[in-house]
C-alpha atoms as a printed R data frame, in Angstrom:
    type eleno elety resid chain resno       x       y       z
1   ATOM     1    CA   UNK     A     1 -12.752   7.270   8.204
2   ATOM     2    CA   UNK     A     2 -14.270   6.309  11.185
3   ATOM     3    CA   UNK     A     3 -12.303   3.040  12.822
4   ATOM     4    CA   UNK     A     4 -11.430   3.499  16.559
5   ATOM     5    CA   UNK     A     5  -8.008   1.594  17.372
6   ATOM     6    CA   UNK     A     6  -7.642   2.543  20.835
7   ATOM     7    CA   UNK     A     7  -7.883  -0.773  23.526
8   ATOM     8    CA   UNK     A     8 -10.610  -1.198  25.881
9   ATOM     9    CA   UNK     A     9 -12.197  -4.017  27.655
10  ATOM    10    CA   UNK     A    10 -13.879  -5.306  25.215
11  ATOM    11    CA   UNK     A    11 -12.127  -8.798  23.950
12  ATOM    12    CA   UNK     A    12  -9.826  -8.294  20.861
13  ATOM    13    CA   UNK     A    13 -10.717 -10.251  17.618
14  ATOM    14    CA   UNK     A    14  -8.666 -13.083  16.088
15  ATOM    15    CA   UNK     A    15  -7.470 -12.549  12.349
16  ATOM    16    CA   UNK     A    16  -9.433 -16.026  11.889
17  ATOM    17    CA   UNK     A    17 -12.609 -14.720  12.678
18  ATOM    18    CA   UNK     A    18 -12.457 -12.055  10.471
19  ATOM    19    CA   UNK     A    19 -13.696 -12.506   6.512
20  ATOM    20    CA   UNK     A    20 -14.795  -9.950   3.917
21  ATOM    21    CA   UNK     A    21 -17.361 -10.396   1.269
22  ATOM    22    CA   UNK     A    22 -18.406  -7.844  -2.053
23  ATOM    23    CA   UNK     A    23 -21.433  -5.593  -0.841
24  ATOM    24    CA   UNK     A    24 -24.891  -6.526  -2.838
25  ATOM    25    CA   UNK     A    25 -27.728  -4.513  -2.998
26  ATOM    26    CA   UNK     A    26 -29.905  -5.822  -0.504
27  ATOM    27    CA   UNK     A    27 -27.120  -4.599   1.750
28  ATOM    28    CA   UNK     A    28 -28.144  -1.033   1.712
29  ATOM    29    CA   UNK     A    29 -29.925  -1.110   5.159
30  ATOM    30    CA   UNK     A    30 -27.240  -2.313   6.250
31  ATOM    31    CA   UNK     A    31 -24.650   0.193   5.157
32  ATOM    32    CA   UNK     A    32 -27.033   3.091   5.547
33  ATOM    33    CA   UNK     A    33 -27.074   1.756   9.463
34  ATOM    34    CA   UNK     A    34 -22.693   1.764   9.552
35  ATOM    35    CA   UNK     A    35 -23.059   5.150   7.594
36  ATOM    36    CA   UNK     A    36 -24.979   6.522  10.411
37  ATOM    37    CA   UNK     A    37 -23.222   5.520  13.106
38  ATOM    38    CA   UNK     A    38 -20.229   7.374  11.877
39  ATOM    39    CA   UNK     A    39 -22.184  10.454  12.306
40  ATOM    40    CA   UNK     A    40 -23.797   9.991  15.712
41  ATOM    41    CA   UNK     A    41 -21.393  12.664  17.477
42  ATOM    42    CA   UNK     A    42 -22.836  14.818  14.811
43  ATOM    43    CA   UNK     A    43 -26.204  14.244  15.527
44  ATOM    44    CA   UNK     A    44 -25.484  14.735  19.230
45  ATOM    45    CA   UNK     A    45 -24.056  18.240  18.274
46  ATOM    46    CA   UNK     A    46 -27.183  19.488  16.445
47  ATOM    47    CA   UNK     A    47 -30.072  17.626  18.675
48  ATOM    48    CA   UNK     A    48 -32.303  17.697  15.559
49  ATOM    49    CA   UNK     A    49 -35.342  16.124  15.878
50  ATOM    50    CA   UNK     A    50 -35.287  12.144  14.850
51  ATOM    51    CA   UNK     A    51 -37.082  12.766  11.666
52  ATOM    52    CA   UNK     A    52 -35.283  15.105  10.366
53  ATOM    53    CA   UNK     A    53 -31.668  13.897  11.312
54  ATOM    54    CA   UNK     A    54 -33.173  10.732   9.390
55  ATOM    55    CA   UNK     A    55 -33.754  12.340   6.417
56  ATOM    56    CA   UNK     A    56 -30.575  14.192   6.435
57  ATOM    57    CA   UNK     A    57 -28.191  11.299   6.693
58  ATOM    58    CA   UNK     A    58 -30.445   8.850   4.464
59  ATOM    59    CA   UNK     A    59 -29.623  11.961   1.564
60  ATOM    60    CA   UNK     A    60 -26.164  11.960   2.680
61  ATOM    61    CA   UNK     A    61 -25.547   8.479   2.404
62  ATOM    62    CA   UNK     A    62 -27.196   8.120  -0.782
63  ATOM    63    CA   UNK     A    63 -25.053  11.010  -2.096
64  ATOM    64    CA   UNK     A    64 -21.536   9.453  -0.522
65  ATOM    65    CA   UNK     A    65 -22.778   5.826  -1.614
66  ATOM    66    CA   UNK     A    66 -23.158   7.311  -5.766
67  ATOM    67    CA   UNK     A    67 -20.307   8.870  -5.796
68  ATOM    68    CA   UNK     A    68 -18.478   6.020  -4.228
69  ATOM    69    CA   UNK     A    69 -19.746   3.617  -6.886
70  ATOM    70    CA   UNK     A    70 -18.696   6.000  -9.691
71  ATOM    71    CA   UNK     A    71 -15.494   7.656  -8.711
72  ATOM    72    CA   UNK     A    72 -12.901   4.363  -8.754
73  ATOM    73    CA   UNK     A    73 -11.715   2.375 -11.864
74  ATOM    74    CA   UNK     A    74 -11.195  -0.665  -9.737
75  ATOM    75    CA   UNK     A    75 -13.127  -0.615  -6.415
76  ATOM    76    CA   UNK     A    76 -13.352  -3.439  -3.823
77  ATOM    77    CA   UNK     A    77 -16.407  -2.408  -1.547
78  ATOM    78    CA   UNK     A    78 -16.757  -5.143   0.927
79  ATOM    79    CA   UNK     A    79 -18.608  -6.024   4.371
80  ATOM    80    CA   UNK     A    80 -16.689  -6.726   7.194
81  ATOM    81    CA   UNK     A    81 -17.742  -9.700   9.155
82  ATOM    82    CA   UNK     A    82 -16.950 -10.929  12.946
83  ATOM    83    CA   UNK     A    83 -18.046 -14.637  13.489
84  ATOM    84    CA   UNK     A    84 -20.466 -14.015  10.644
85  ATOM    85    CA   UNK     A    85 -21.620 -10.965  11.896
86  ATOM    86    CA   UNK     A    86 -21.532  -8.016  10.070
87  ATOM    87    CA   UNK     A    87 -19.074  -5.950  11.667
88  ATOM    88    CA   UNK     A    88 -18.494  -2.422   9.703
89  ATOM    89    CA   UNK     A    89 -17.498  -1.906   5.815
90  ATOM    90    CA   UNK     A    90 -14.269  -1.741   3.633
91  ATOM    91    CA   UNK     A    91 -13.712   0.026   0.765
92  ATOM    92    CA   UNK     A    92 -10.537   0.082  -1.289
93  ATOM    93    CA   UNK     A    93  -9.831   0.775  -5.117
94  ATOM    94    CA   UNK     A    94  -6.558  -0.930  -6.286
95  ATOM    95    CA   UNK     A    95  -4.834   0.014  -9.044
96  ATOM    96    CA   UNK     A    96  -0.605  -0.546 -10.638
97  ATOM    97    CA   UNK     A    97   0.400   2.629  -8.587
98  ATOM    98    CA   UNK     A    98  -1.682   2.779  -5.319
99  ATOM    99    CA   UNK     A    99  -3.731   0.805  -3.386
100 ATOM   100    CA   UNK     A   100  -6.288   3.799  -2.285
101 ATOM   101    CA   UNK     A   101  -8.005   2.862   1.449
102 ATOM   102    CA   UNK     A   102 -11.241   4.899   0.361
103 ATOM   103    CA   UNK     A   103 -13.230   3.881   3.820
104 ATOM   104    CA   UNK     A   104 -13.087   1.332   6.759
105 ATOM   105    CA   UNK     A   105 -16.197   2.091   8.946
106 ATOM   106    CA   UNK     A   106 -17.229  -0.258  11.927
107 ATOM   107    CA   UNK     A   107 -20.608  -0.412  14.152
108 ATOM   108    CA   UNK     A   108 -19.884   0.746  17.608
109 ATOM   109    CA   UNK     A   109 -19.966  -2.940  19.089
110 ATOM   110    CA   UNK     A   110 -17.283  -3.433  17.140
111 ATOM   111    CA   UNK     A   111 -15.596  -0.797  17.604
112 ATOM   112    CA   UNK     A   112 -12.050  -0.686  19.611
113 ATOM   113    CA   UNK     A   113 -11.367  -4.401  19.546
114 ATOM   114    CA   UNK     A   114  -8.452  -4.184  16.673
115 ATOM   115    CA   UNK     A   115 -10.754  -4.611  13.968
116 ATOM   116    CA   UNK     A   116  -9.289  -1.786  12.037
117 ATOM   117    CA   UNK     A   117  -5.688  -2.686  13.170
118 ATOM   118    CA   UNK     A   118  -5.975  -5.816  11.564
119 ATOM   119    CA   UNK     A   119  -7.621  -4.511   8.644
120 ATOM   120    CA   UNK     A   120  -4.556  -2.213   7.997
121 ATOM   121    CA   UNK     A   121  -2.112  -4.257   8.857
122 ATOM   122    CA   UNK     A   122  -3.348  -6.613   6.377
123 ATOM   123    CA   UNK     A   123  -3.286  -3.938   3.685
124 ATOM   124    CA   UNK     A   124   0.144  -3.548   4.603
125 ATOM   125    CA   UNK     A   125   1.392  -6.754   4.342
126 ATOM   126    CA   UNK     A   126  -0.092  -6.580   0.721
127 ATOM   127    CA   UNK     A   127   1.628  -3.512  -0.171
128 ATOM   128    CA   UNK     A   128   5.131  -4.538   0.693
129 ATOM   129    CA   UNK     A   129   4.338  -7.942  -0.940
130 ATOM   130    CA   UNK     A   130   3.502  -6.452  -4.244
131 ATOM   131    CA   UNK     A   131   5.653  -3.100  -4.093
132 ATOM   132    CA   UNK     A   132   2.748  -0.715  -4.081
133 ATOM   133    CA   UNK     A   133   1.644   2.106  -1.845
134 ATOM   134    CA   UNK     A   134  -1.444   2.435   0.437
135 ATOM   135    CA   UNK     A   135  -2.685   6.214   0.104
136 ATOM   136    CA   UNK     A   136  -5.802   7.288   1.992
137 ATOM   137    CA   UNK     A   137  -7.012  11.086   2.916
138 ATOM   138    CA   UNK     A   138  -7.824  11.596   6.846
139 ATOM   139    CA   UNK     A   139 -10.080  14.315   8.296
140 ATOM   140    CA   UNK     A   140  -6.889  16.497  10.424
141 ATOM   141    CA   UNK     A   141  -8.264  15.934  14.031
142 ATOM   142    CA   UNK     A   142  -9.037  12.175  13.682
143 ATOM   143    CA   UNK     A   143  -6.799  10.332  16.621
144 ATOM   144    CA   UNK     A   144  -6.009   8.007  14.111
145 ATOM   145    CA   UNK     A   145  -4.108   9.790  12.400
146 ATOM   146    CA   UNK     A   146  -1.169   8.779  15.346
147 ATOM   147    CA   UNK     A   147  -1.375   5.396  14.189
148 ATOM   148    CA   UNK     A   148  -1.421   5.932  10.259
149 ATOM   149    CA   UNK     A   149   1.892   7.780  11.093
150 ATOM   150    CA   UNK     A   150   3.692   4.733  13.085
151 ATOM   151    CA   UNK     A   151   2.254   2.521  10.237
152 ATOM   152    CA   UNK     A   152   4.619   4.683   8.146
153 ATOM   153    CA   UNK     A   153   1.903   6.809   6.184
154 ATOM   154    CA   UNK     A   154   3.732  10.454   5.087
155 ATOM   155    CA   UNK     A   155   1.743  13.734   4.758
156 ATOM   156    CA   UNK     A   156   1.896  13.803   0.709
157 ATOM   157    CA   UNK     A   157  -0.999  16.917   0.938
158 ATOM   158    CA   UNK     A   158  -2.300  19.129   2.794
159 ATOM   159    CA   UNK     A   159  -6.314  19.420   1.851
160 ATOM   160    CA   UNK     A   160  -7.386  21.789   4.561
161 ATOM   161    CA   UNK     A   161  -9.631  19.716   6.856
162 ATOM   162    CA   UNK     A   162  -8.655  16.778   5.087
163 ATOM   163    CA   UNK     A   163  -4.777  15.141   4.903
164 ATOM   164    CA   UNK     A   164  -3.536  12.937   2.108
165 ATOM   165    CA   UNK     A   165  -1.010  10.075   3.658
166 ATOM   166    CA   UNK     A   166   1.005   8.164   1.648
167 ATOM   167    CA   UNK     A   167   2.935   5.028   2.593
168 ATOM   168    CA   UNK     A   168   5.495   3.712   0.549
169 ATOM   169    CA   UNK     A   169   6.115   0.040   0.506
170 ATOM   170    CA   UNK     A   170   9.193  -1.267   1.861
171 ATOM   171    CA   UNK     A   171  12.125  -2.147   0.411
172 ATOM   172    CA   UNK     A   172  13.991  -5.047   1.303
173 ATOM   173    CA   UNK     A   173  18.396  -5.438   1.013
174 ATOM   174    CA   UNK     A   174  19.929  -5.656  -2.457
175 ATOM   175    CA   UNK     A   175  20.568  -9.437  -2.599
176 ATOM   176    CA   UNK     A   176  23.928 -11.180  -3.003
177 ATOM   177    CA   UNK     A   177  25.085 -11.531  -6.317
178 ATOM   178    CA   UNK     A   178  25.278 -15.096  -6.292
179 ATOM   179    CA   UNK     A   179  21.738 -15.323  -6.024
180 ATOM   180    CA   UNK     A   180  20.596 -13.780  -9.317
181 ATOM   181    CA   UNK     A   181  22.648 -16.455 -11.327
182 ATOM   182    CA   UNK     A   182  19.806 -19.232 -11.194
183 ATOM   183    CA   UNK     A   183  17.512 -16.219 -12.412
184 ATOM   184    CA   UNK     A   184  18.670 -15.175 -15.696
185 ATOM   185    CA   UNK     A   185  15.945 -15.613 -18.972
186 ATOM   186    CA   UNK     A   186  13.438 -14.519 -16.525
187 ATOM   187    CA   UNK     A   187  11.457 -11.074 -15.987
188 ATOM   188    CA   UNK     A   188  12.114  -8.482 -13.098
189 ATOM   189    CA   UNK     A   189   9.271  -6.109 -12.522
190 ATOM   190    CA   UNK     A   190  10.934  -2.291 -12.940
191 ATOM   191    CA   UNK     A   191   8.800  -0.354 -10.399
192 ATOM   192    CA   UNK     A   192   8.546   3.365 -12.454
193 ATOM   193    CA   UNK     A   193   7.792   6.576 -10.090
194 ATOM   194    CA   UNK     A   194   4.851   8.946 -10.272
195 ATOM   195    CA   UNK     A   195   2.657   6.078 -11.113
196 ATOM   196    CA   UNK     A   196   3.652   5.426 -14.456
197 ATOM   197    CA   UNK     A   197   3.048   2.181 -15.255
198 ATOM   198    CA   UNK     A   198   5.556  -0.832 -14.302
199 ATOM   199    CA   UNK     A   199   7.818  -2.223 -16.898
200 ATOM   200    CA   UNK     A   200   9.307  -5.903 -17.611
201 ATOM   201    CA   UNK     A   201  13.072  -6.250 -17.707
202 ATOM   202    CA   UNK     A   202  14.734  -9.749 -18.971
203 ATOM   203    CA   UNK     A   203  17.968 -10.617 -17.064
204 ATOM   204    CA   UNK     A   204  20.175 -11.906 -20.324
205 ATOM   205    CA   UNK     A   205  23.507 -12.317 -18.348
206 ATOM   206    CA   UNK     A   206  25.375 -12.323 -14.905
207 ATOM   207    CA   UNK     A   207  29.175 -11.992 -15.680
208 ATOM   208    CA   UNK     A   208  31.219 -11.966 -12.113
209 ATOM   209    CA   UNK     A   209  34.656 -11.291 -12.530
210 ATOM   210    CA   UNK     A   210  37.583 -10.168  -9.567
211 ATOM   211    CA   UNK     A   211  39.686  -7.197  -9.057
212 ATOM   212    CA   UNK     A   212  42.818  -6.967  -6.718
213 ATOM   213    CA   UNK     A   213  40.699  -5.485  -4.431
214 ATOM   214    CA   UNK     A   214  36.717  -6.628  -4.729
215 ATOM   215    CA   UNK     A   215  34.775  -9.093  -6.292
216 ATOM   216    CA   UNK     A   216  32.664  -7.445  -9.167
217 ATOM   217    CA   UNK     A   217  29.584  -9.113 -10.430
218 ATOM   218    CA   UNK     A   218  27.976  -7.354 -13.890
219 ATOM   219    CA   UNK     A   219  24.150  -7.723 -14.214
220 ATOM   220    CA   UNK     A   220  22.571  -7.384 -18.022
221 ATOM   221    CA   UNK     A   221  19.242  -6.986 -18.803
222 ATOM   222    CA   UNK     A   222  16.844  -6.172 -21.788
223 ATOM   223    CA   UNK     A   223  13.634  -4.111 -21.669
224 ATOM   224    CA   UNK     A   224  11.731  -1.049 -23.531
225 ATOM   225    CA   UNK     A   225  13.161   2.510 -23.422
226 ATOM   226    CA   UNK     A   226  11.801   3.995 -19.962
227 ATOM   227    CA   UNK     A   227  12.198   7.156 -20.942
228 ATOM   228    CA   UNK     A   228  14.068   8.065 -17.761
229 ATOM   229    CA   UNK     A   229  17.599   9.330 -16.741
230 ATOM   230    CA   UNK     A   230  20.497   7.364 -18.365
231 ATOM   231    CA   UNK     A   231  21.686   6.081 -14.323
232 ATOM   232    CA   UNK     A   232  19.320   5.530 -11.604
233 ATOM   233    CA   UNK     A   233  17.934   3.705  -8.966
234 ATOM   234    CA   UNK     A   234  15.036   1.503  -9.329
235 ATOM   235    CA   UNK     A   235  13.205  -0.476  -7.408
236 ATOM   236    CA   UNK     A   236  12.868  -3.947  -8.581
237 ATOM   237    CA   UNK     A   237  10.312  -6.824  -8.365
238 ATOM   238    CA   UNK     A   238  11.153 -10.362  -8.706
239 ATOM   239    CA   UNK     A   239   8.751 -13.460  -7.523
240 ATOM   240    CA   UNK     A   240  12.103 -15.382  -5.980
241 ATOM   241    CA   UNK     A   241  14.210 -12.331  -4.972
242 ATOM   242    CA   UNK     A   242  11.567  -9.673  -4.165
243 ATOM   243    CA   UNK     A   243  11.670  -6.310  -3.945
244 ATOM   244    CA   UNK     A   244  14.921  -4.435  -3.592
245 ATOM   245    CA   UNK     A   245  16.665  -0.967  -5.114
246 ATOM   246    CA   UNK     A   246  19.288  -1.364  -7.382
247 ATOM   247    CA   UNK     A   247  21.369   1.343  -9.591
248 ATOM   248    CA   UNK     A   248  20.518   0.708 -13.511
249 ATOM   249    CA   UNK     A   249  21.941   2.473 -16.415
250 ATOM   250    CA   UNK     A   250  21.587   1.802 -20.085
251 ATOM   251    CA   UNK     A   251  24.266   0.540 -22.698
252 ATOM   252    CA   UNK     A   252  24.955   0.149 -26.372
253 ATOM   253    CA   UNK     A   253  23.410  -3.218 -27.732
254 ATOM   254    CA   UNK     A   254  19.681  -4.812 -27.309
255 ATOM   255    CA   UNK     A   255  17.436  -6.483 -29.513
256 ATOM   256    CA   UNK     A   256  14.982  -3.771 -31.887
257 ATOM   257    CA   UNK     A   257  12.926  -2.007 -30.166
258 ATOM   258    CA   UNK     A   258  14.393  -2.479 -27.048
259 ATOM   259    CA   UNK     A   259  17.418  -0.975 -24.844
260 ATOM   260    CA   UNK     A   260  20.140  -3.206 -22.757
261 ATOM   261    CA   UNK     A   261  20.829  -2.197 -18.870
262 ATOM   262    CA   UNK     A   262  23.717  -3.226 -17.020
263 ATOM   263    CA   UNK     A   263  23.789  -2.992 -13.270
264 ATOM   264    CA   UNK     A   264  27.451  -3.434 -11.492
265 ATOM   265    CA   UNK     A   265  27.189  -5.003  -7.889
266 ATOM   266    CA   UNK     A   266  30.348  -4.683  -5.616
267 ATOM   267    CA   UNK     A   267  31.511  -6.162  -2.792
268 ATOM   268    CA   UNK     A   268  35.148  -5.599  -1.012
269 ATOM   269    CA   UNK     A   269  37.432  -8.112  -0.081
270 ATOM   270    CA   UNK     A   270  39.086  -8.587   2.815
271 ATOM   271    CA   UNK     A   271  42.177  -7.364   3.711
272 ATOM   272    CA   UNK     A   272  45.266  -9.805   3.902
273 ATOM   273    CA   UNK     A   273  46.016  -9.882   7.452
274 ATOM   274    CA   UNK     A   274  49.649  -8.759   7.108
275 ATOM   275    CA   UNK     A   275  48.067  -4.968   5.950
276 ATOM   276    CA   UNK     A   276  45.545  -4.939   8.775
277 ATOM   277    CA   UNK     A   277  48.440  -5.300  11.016
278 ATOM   278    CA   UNK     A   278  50.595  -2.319   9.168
């Protein structure tokens, strides 16, 4: 990847002036010319002679450009444009477990004017919105690899010259107990680790109920056998409560076919004030 981030004097670009539209083929000049510019320091390095360096990176872009169009079940390819102006490329592949940054490239006038930034932090906001990760492999030495790390990306593998980040979207708090009440005959998205595929819970019943010294509120869903550990936490999806961890386990009961969860949600009560004095 090949997106500078680093300020400059050049002025910064507005979100709004940003769009993004699906490559075509009479684009291929065009990419050819971002693919080349992301080799320049290359080409400085070697000195070959124009024709030659022409040929070179016309066979390597045809070879990077194939196996791009071949390699991803659900690609995105898309130009990036600046009032219009065609700005660099971004490619992505998006699938239930991963939302895969494959490429962001930009021309060099486009270059350090938080393009990129707002490219990623864009992808971001659609991760934690729908509960899936960004991955994306970076060559070791790139300086933006600084950045990937305060956007949260993790080292997941070590590829030699290449690194494979990983950033996990965020979770938000557990919500109040309360709130699930208005909720229940409606699906909750059960987020499933190691990308196995997501699976739909129905909340059935909230029974709340008080001990001496909490208030206890008893969650029950339905949903298929996930083929997991009997207790565990899972990370949850719902379009009104969003996306939050909460400790499931299975119990006896559930229509055919399916399996019943119950998840327990605690919260203290205060103490009288005559023990807080004591």
């Amino acid at each position: 990847m090949s997106t500078a981030l680093a300020s400059d004097s050049r002025p910064r670009v507005a979100p709004a002036n940003l769009a993004l539209r699906p490559i075509q083929p009479e684009d291929e000049a065009l990419l050819l010319a971002i693919f080349a510019s992301t080799r320049e320091e290359e080409r400085q390095l070697l000195g070959w002679p124009d024709a030659a360096w022409d040929a070179f990176v016309r066979q390597q872009f045809s070879f990077q450009h194939t196996q791009y169009q071949t390699a991803y079940a659900n690609p995105s390819f898309l130009l990036v444009l600046c009032d219009g102006e065609v700005a660099g490329r971004l490619y992505l592949d998006r699938n239930p477990s991963e939302i895969r940054l494959v490429d962001i490239a930009l021309l060099p006038a486009w270059r350090r004017r938080g393009i990129g930034r707002l490219l990623l932090e864009s992808l971001v906001v659609e991760s934690d919105a729908n509960g899936i990760p960004i991955g994306l492999h970076v060559e070791r030495n790139n300086p933006i690899l600084g950045y990937y790390q305060r956007l949260g990306f993790q080292l997941e593998a070590d590829k030699d010259v290449y690194l494979y980040l990983r950033r996990p979207s965020a979770l938000g708090p557990l919500p109040p107990a309360q709130d699930f009440a208005p909720w229940v005959g409606t699906d909750f998205v059960l987020v499933l680790p190691r990308g196995a595929p997501p699976a739909s819970l129905r909340l059935v019943e909230v029974t709340p109920w008080k001990g001496q010294r909490n208030q206890v509120c008893s969650l029950y869903f339905t949903g298929p056998d996930i083929g997991r550990p009997a207790h565990d936490t899972y990370t949850l999806v719902h379009p009104h409560l969003g996306r939050f961890p909460l400790f499931l386990g299975p119990v006896t009961g559930g229509a055919a076919g399916d399996l019943s969860y119950q998840a327990v949600i605690t919260r203290l009560n205060p103490l009288p004030e005559e023990e807080l004095l004591t």
